Coordinates of C-alpha atoms in Angstrom, one line a residue:
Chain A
X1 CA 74.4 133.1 88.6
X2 CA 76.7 130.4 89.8
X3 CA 78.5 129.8 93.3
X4 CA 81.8 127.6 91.9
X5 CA 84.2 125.6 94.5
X6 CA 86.9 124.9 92.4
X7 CA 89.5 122.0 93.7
X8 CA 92.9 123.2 92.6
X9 CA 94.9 119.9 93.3
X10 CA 98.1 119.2 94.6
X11 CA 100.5 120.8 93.2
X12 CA 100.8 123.9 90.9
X13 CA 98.6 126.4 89.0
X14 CA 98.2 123.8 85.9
X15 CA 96.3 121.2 87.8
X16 CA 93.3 122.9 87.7
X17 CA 91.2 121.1 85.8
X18 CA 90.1 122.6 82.1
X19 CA 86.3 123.0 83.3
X20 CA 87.7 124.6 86.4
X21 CA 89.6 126.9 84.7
X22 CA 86.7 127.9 82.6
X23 CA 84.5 128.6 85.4
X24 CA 87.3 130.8 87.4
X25 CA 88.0 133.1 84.4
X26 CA 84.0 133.7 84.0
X27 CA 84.0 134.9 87.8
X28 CA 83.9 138.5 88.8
X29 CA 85.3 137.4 92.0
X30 CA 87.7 134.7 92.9
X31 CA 88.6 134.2 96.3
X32 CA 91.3 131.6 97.3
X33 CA 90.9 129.4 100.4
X34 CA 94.5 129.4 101.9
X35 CA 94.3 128.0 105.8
X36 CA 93.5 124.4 105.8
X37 CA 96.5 123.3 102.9
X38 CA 98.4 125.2 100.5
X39 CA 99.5 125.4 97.1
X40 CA 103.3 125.2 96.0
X41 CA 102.8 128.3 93.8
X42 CA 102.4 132.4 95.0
X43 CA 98.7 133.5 94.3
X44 CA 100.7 135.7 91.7
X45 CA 100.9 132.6 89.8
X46 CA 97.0 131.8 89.6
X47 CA 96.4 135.3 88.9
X48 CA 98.6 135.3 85.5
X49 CA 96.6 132.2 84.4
X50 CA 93.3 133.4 85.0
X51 CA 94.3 137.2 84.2
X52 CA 92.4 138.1 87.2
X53 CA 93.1 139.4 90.9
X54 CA 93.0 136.4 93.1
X55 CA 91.4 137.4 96.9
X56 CA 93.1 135.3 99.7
X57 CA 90.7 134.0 101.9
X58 CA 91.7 133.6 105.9
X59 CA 89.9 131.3 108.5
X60 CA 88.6 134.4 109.9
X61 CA 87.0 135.4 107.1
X62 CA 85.6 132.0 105.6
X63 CA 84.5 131.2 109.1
X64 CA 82.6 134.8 110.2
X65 CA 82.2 136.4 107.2
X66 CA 81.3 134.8 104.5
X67 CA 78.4 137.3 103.9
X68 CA 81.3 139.4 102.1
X69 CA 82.4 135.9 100.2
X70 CA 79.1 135.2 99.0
X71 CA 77.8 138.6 98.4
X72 CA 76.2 139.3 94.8
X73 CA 76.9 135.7 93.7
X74 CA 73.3 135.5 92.3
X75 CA 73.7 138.1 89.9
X76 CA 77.6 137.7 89.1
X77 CA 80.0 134.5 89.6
X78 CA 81.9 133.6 92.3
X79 CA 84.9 131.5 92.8
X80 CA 86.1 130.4 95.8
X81 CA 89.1 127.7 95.1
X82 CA 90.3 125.1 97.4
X83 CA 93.3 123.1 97.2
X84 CA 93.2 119.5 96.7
X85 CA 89.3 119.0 96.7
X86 CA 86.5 121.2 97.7
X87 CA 85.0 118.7 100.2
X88 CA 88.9 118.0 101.9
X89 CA 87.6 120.5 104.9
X90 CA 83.8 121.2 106.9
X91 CA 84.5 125.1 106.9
X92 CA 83.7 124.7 103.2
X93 CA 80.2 121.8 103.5
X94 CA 79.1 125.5 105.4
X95 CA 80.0 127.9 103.2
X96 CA 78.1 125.7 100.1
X97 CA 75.2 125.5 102.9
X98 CA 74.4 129.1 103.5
X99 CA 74.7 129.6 99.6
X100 CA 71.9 127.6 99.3
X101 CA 70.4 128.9 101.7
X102 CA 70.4 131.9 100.1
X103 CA 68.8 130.6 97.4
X104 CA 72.7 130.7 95.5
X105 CA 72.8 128.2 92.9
X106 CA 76.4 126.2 93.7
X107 CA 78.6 124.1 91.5
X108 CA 81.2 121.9 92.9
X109 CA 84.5 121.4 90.8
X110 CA 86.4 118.3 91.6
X111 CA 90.1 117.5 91.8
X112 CA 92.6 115.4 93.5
X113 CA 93.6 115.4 96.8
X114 CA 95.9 113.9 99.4
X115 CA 93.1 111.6 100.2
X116 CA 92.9 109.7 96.7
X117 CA 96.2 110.3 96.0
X118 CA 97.9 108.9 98.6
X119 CA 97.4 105.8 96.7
X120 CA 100.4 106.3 94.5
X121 CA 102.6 104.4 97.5
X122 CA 101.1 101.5 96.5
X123 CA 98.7 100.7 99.1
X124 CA 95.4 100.1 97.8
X125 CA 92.7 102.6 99.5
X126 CA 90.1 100.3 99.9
X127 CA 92.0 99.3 102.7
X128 CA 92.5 102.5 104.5
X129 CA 90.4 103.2 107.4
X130 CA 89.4 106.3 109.0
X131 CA 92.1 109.4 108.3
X132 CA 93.7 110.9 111.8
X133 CA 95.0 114.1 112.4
X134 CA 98.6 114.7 114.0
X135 CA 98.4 118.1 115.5
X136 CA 101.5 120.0 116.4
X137 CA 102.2 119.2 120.8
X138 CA 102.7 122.2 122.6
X139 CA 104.1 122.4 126.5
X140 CA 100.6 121.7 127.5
X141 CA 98.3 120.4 125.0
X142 CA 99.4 117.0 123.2
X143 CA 96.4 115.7 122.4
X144 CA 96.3 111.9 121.3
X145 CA 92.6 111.0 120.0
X146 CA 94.7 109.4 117.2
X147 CA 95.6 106.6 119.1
X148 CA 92.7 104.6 119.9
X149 CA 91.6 105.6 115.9
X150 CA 94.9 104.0 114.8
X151 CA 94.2 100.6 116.8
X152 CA 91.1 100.5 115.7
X153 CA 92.2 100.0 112.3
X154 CA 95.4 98.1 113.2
X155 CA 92.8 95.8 115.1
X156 CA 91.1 94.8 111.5
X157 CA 94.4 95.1 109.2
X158 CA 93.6 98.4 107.8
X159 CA 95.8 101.3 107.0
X160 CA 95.8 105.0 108.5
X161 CA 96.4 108.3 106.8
X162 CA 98.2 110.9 108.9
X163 CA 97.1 113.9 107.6
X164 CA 99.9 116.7 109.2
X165 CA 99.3 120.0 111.0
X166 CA 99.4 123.2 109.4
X167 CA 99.9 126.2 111.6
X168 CA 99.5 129.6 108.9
X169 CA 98.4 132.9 110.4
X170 CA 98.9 131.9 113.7
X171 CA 99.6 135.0 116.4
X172 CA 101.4 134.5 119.9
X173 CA 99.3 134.7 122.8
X174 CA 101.1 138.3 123.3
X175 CA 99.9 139.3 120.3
X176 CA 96.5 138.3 120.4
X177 CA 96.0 139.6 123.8
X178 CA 97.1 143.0 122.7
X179 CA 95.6 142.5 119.1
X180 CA 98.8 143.2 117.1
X181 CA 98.2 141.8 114.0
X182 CA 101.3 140.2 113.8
X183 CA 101.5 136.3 112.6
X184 CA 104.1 133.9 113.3
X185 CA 105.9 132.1 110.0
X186 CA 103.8 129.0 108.7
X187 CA 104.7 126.0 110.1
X188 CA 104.3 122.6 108.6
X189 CA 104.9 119.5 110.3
X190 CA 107.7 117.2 109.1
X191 CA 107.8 112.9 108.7
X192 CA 110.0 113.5 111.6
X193 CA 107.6 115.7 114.4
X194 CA 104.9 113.2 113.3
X195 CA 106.9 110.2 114.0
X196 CA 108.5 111.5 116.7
X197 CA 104.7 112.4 118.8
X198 CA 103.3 108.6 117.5
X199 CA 106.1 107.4 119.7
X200 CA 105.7 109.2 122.3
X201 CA 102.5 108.6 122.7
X202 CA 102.5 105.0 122.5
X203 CA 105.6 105.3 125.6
X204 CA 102.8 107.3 127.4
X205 CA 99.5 104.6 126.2
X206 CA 101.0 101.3 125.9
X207 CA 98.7 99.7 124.2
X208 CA 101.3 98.4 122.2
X209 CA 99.7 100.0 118.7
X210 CA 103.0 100.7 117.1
X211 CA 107.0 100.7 118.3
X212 CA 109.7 101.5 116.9
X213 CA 110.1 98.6 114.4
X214 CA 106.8 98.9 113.0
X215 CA 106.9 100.2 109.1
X216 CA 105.7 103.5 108.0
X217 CA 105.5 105.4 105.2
X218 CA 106.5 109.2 104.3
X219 CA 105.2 110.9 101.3
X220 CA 106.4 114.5 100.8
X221 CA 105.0 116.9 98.3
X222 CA 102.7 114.8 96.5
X223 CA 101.8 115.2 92.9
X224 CA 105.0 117.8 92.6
X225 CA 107.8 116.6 90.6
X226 CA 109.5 116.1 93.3
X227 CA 107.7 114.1 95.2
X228 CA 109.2 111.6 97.6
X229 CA 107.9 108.5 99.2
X230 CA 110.2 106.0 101.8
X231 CA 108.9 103.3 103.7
X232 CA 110.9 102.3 106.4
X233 CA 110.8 101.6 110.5
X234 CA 109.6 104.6 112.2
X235 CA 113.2 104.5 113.8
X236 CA 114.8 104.9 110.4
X237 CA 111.5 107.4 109.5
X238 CA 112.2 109.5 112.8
X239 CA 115.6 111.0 111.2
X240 CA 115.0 110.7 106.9
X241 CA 115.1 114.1 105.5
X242 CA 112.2 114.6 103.3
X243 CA 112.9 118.4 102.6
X244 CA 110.2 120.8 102.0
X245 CA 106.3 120.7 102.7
X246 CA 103.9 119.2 102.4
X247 CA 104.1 116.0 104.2
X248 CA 102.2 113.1 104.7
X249 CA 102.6 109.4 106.7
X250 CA 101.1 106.4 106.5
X251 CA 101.1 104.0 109.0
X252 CA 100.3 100.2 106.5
X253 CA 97.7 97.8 108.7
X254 CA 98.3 93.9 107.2
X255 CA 99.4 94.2 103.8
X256 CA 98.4 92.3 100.7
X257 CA 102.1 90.7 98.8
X258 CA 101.0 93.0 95.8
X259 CA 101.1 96.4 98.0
X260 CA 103.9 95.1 100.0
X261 CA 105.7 94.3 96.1
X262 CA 105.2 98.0 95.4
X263 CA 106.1 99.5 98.7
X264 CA 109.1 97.5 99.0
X265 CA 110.4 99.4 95.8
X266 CA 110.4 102.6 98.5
X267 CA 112.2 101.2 101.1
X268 CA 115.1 102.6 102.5
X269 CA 116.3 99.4 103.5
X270 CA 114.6 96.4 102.1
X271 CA 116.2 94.2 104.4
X272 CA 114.6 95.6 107.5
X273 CA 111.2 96.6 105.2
X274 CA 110.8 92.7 104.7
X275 CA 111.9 91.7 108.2
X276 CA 108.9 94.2 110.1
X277 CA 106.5 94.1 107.5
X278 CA 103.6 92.5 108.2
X279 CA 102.4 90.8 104.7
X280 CA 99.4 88.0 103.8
X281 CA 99.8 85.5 101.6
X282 CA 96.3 85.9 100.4
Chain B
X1 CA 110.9 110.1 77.6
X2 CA 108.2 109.8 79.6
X3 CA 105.2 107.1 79.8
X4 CA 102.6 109.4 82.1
X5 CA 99.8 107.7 84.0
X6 CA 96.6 110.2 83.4
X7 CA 93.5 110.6 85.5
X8 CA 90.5 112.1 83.8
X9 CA 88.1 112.7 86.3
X10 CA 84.9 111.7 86.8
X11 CA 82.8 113.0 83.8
X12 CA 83.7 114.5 81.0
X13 CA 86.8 115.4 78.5
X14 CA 86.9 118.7 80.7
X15 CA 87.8 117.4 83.6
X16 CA 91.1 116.5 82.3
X17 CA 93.9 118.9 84.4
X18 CA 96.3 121.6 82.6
X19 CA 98.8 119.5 82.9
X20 CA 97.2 116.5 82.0
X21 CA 96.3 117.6 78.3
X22 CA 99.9 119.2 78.1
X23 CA 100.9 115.4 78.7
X24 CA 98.8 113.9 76.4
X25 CA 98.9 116.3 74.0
X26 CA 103.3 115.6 73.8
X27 CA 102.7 111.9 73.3
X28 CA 102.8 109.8 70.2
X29 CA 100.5 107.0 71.6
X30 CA 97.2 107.3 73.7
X31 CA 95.6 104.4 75.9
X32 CA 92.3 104.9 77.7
X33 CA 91.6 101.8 80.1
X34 CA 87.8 101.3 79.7
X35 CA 86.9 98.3 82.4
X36 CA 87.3 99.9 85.9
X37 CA 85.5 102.5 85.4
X38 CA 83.8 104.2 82.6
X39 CA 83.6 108.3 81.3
X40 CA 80.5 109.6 80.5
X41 CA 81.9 110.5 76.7
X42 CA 82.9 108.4 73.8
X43 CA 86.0 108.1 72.8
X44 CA 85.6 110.3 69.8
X45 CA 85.5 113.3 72.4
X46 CA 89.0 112.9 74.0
X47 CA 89.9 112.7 70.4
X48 CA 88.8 115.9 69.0
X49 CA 90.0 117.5 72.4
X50 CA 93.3 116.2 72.2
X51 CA 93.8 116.5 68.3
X52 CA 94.8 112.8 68.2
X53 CA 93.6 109.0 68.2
X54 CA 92.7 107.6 71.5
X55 CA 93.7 103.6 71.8
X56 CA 90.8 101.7 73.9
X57 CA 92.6 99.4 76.5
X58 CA 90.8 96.4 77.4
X59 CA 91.3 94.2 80.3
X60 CA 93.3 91.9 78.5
X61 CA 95.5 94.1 76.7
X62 CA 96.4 95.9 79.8
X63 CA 97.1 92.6 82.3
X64 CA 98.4 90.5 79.4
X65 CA 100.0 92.3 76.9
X66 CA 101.4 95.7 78.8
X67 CA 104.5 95.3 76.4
X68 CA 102.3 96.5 73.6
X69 CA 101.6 99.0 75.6
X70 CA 105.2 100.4 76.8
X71 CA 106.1 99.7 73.7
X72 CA 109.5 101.9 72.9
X73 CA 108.2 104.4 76.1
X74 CA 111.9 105.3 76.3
X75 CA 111.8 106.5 72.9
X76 CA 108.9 108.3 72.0
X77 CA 105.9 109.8 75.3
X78 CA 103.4 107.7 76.3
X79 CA 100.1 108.1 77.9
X80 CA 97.8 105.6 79.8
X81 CA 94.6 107.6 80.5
X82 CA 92.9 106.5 83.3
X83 CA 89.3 107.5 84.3
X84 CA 89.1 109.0 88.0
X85 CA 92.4 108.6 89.8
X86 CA 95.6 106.4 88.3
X87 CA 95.4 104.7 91.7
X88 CA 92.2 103.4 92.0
X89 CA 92.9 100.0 90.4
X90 CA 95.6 97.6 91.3
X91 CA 95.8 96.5 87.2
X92 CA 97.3 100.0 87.3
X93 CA 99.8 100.0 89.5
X94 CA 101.1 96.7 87.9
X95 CA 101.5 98.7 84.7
X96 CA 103.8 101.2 86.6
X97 CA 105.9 98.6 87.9
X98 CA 106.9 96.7 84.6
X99 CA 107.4 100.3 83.2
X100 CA 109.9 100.6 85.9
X101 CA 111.8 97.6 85.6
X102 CA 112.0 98.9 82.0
X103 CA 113.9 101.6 82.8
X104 CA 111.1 103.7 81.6
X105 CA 110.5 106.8 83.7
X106 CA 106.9 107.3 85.0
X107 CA 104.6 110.0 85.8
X108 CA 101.0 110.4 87.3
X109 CA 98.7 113.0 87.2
X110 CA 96.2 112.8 89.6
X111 CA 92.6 113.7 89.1
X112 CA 89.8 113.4 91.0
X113 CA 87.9 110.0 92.1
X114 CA 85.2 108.7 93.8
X115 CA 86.6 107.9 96.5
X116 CA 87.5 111.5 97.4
X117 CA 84.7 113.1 95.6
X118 CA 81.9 111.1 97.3
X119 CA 83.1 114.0 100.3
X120 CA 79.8 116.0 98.3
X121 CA 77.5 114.2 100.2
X122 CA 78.6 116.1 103.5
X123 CA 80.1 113.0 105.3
X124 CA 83.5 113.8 106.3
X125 CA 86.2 111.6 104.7
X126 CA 88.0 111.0 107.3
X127 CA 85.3 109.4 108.8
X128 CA 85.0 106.5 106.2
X129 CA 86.4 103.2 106.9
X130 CA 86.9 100.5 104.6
X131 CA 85.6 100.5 100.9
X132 CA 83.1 97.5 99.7
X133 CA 82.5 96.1 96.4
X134 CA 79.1 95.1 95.8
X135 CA 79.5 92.6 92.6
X136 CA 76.2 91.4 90.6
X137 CA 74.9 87.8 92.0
X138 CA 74.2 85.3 90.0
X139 CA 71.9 82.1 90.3
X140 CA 75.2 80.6 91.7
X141 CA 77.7 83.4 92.9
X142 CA 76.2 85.4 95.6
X143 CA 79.7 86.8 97.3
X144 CA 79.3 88.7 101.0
X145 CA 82.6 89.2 101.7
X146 CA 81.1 93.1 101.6
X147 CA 79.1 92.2 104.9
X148 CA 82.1 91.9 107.7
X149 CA 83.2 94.5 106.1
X150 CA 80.5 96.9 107.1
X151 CA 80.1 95.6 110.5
X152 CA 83.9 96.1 111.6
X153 CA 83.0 99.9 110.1
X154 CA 79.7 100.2 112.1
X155 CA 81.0 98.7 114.7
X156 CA 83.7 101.8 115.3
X157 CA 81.1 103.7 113.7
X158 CA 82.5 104.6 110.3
X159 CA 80.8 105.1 107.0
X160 CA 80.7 103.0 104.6
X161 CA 81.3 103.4 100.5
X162 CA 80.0 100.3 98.4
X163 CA 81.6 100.7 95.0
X164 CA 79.2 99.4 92.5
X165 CA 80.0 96.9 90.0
X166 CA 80.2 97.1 86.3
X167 CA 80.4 94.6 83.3
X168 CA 82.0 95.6 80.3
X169 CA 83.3 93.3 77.7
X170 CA 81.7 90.5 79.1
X171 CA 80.5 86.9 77.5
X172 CA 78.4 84.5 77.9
X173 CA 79.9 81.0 78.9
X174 CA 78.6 79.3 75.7
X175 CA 80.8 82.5 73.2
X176 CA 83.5 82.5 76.1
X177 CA 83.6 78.5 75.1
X178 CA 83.0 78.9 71.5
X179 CA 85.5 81.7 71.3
X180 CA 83.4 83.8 69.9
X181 CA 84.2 87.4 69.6
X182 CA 80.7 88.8 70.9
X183 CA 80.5 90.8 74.4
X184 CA 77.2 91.1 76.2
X185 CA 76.0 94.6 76.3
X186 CA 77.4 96.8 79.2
X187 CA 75.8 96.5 82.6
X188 CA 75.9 98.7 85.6
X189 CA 74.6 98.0 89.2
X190 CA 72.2 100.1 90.2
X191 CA 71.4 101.7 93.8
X192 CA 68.4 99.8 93.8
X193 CA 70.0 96.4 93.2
X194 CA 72.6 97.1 95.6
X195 CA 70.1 98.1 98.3
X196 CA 68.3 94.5 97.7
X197 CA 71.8 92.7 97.8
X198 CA 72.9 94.3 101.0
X199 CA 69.4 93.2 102.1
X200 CA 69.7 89.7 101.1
X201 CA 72.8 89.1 102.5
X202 CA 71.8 90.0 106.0
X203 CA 68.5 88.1 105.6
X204 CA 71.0 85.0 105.6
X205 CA 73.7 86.2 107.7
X206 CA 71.1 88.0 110.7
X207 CA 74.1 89.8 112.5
X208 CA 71.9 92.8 112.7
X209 CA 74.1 95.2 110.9
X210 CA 71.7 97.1 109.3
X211 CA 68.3 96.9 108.3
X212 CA 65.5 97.9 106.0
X213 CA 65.3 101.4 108.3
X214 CA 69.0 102.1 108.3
X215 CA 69.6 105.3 106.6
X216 CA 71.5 105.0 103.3
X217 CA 72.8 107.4 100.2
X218 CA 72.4 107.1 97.1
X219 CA 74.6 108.9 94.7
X220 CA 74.3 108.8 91.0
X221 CA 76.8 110.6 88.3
X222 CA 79.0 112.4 90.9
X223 CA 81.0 115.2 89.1
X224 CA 78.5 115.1 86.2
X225 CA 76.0 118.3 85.4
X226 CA 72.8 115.9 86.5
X227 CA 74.9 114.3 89.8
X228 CA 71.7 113.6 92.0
X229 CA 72.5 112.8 96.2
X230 CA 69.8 111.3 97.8
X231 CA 69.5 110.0 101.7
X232 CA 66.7 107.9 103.0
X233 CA 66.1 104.5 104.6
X234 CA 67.1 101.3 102.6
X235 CA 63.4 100.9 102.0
X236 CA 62.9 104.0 100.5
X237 CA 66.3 103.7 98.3
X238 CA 65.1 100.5 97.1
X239 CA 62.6 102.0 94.5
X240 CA 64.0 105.7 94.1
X241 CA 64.9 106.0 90.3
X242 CA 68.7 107.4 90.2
X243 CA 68.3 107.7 86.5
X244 CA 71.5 106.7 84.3
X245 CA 75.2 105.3 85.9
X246 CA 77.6 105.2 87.5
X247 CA 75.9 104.7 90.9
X248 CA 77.6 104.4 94.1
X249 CA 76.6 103.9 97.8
X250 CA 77.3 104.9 101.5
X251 CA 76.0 103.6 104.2
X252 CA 76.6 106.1 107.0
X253 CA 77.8 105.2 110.6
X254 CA 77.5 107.4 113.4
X255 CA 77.0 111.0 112.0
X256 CA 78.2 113.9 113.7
X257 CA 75.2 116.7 114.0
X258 CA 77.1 118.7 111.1
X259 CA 77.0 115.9 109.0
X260 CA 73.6 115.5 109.2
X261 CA 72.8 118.5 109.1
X262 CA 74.1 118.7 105.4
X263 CA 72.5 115.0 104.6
X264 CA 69.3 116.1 105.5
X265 CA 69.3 118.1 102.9
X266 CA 69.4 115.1 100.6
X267 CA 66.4 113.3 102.3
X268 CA 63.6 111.8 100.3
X269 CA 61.6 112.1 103.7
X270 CA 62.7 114.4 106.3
X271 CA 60.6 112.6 108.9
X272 CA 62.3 109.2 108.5
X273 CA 65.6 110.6 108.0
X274 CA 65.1 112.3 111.7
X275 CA 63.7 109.2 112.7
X276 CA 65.9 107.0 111.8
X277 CA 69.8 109.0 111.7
X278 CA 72.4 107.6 113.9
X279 CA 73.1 111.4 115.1
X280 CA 76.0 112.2 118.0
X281 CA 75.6 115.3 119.4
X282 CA 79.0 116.6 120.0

């Protein structure tokens, strides 16, 4: 029997994808991956489509038990679905390993994700280079590997992806320490936090990577309906109000006129857009 | 009404989203742009799926003649389907823009593409740098734009993806002169051809940015039932038989031990994979 990682996509319970759908519903389990992103939609809403109970699946359990996950999957199906794309996090390149290695035959399901389509701003992604991470600062941990990632694509005219933390399930150290299993409310980082950490870090670095004139762009909730995307200086960026989760930023290297044509159609103010942007000709 | 930008995904007429076929299936005209990329169905499958005829969109229909295309879009729905993601193309995003300034309003639905489906290989995405395009030479056209390209991602040790060309619709200079309706068969670059490119070029060029030991993958029909992912040196890739397209490439940079872990996996030869892996161990 079958091992399925089913991408969900972006959005909503209807962007699985008709083959995906098919495989979930012929699954005596179906287990939901729900640490590393998250779905606009209740699990209720995925089990009315598929008619079937939908089994949320922590870090805890993905990461030290997926014994229980995988158990049985070569004489039923299994599901285990992922949103955006199956191979968006490692946690899941090891999960698809030790099914093999249990001799598990495993079928991957594809589907968007923030990392294809982020290209809907307008900026091709042949020209992106590597992805960072903006993790959440705390009083003493601000870590800023990011920086010397997003100079070395600024240093060969290449855009970044800022892909934003996502605290869900997270306990206080109180609580840990005493083993309540109480968790804190998700937290998602904003356009804003992620902006507001860049800067900081460059005040702290210097290397002169990015300032406060240099153009960015949000994307918030994208692939929902109402999905928003504003280019503007990461002054005007640092207060915008992009609403709800999830959000995204990208930070544009040297632009071609074509992507800086579509782009400027998001700005909040195309008079500063076309007075910081950096454009070719070419 | 609306004039929705589909993505179909990578294989089939099943990889189509929920949401997608409700689209299409509301609209009273049905493109499919058939020169970036290319299903692994005919035409006549969509059809029968989506209970209605399905419009082939050439190259010149969609860059010179897009009115035909939005043609009354703010009357009746209309949809552009668009194998992979709606962003992969810039022709695409052109499209979006004269709809726009039409007044017409626009929606995507995003699917799954190469370039974030190529994450099956067990290189992390966000460990990918710039995207190549490796076009066909010809007696007189040998382009190697592709090659400073791959050193400025070795150089920060990124991986690489080398999209692989394909001709559709082509002529030959003496119909193309003679105006004669008759297109050259489809062609579509190998792994094997691209190995001996990338090979040629730096032959000429000698800035030591890879080799005929430098580890490459080969990946042929990702998404599809028969996908096949094989590592091994450029040597070795140079005569493996990938079977039918599309075919892509990546050349990996620096992997991190989970990485490779996974690639090896994928190794024609174990022994030269070990031996010749750019592996960090932390």
């Amino acid at each position: 029997m079958v091992f399925y990682v089913v991408g969900l996509g972006l959005s909503d319970e209807y962007d699985i994808t008709l083959k995906g759908l098919e495989a979930v519903k012929s699954c005596e389990r179906i287990y939901l991956e729900a640490y590393t992103s998250i779905l606009m939609v209740d699990k209720e809403r995925l089990e009315k489509l598929y008619g079937h109970e939908v089994i949320l699946a922590d870090r805890d359990m993905v990461e030290s038990d997926s014994d229980t996950i995988l158990k049985d999957a070569d004489k039923v199906n299994v599901a285990f679905l992922v949103v955006g794309d199956p191979f968006g996090a490692t946690t899941h390149t090891d999960l698809v390993l030790r099914a093999r290695s249990q001799n598990i035959e495993v079928k991957t399901i594809h589907n968007a994700s923030v990392m294809n389509a982020i290209g809907c701003c307008g900026l091709q992604l042949y020209n992106y280079g590597q992805t960072v991470s903006i993790v959440f600062f705390t009083e003493t941990w601000r870590p800023d590997s990011f920086y010397p990632k997003i100079k070395a694509n600024r240093d060969i005219d290449l855009h970044t992806l800022c892909l934003l933390d996502i605290k869900v399930k997270e306990q206080t150290i109180e609580n840990l320490i005493k083993g309540n299993k109480i968790f804190e409310p998700p937290r998602y980082m904003t356009i804003n936090q992620c902006v507001e950490q860049l800067l900081e870090v460059e005040e702290k670095r210097g290397e002169n990577v990015y300032n406060k004139n240099t153009i960015g762009v949000g994307l918030a909730r994208v692939g929902c309906e109402d999905q928003q995307i504003v280019a503007g200086t990461f002054e005007e960026l640092l207060t915008y109000d992009f609403g709800k989760p999830l959000h995204s930023f990208v930070i544009p290297g040297k632009m071609h006129f074509l992507e800086a044509d579509v782009l400027k159609e998001y700005a909040i103010n195309k008079e500063t857009f076309e007075k910081y942007a950096d454009i070719s000709q070419h």
